[in-house]
């Protein structure tokens, strides 16, 4: 009768969303927060552009499952949401449409907000923020000033990547294959005054403290590699023609006597100056221009054929006074060391390939190996009588000491990490709170005058200078220091600045007098569980870590690392391909939520595979998950209507046996499985599969068990599915118990019901079933084999040669015979 009724998420989901909204169920107050009971879970905040996509659904489905689980094991959970609202897409849209970025951003935020609510995500909405709001960026500017005061923000001329189409500076990471990440235009090099954060001051701590966080190994490795710490020496070579010193960083000063040529990166500012007036000038110019359009990845590829051009100049090797030729070659990167290297072809693979190709001298200076290049250790040869015969590692120290004495070199540590270039010549970003005064120089805007509001302008089109320069009334101000005529800084900040501290603001989002109250932060920080895409493994995470360390050093905070645990979710693909607008294979969550409900969409996206792996979307899979939730709902509805047999929620009164015992065991097995999957590696897919098994078992035994047993098992399924399908879980649980599932503690598995005394063992001969025996659950492999040698087995193996016995404990024993 009642099973004819349909599971209708359109009725169930809004009902519970209204309850949570009305009662502000997921809000936590700062007064009660803190101590061991607090738990902070945050997903990386979304960039509001258009509407949320499947990646967002997965991100928040993961985060919400964690939040619900932690609440029910007794934690006070902070689970906030915000929007990373400044940035290029809104501005580019404004250029095309004339629509103010604030308006298109507001529409997007409204769409995200609406969808997040329709997914039933348990955010603390009272802390919702957007980084483009003056109430937020006021404090972004305040942090900038704090960093400036401490010498961690500075202005310097630098060669920058310039996108001629977007007319803006790009960070190195925004240059893909020599082209602008956004528009694909080949990137040019330009010298400009820019703002930087001195993140390199923190290189060692950023590296060392990776030991203290629980992050995926590949993310830690990417961060280490990005910091790129190596120990060695800086050695000065001199150009006699120009009288200029060229320091190089080398990890192998022991091979200095084998340096037979010298190579500069194409970006090295002196390359053209050196080539000028030589016969190679034109060739060098053409080579440099071409090299700049190539990606660093390609250039760093060891397999690539080496290319280069001579500069027509020489430098002097400080250890032996030899004049060696200078070259420009794209395998040398400006970002590494000093942008120039001494080439030691006898003991370095790349230098060897280069020397071979261009017929340059190759000299052995370390004994060992049959052939050159030899990169191992050994005594020095062909170097200098003072060093020859000495093991190279020892000679290395002596050579550096000698260079140091001569003032020609010193010990040095090199990092691949560069300072963070934060200036953007764009409109839609946080204004930099600095005034330029001809008399006083750079003058910080006084704190009480913050925020420096983003001015209104009519034309967003980039013109090679910041669009803010067009806002004349805004631009011209009195100098805060001398009162004379001065101009505001017109660059805006990289949006990575906004997202480097939002997790701090979440803790105290409604504080009007300060960015945060340190006492409040102490209650919540660090973030216990951070969740986001692996594409942020380097920049965002590195920048946020730098901010937290710098703020802690200033006494504004008291944590060394922002994110204790990190989870990086895999992508959702379609037919094996990444979803993208250009491929036309994008599927958005809206349609699925509309058709199947949010619970199905959320459950499915966690069910398709381990959430840290990529997974392929399948419509059949969605149907399957929907059927499962419908079955659970129907079972709950059926049972709740059997008012003639009301039973206690928490289980039968008599010790169960038979079918009752089996169903109870299944329920406790599911509790145990889901608990372990939630607490450990976030194996949500197997957790959901366990609840599916439990529901199947409920159907299988529903007519054979006591009503109370069925009620208990079904309520358990509802309770366990709640973190993944909160509406359906709440609905079924309430129908069966009259209680709100989120107010109930997470269920405990009864160890007595997890232990099985005996298991049924399948006895096979050559993979064919021949017998079954009951065996103690704790039996050893040997005991299982002995038990499996039953009379029936004998008929199949006697007289044949036993090749081997395969024992799968708890399952089977297979006798392989010939
Ligand atoms: Zn561009
Ligand atoms: Zn002044």
mmCIF file of C-alpha atoms in Angstrom, residues 9 50 84 95 157 162 170 195 209 240 279 290 383 409-410 432 460 547 564 569 582 649 674 742 784:
data_model
loop_
_atom_site.group_PDB
_atom_site.id
_atom_site.type_symbol
_atom_site.label_atom_id
_atom_site.label_comp_id
_atom_site.label_asym_id
_atom_site.label_seq_id
_atom_site.Cartn_x
_atom_site.Cartn_y
_atom_site.Cartn_z
ATOM 1 C CA UNK A 9 13.034 15.249 -2.638
ATOM 2 C CA UNK A 50 28.527 32.207 -13.361
ATOM 3 C CA UNK A 84 36.818 35.239 -3.581
ATOM 4 C CA UNK A 95 35.019 45.276 -20.594
ATOM 5 C CA UNK A 157 61.880 47.486 -10.472
ATOM 6 C CA UNK A 162 53.494 41.296 -19.420
ATOM 7 C CA UNK A 170 51.292 38.185 -14.759
ATOM 8 C CA UNK A 195 55.068 45.747 -5.322
ATOM 9 C CA UNK A 209 57.211 23.444 8.864
ATOM 10 C CA UNK A 240 87.263 41.886 -18.449
ATOM 11 C CA UNK A 279 79.154 40.007 -34.622
ATOM 12 C CA UNK A 290 62.159 33.410 -29.260
ATOM 13 C CA UNK A 383 92.644 21.244 -10.910
ATOM 14 C CA UNK A 409 82.995 33.758 -3.432
ATOM 15 C CA UNK A 410 81.251 32.521 -0.326
ATOM 16 C CA UNK A 432 47.039 49.317 -2.358
ATOM 17 C CA UNK A 460 37.775 49.288 -17.591
ATOM 18 C CA UNK A 547 50.715 35.351 5.844
ATOM 19 C CA UNK A 564 46.576 21.216 9.941
ATOM 20 C CA UNK A 569 39.657 16.223 -4.062
ATOM 21 C CA UNK A 582 35.298 24.673 -25.070
ATOM 22 C CA UNK A 649 14.368 3.383 18.681
ATOM 23 C CA UNK A 674 31.201 4.256 8.125
ATOM 24 C CA UNK A 742 21.768 15.898 13.972
ATOM 25 C CA UNK A 784 41.533 -23.549 8.241
#
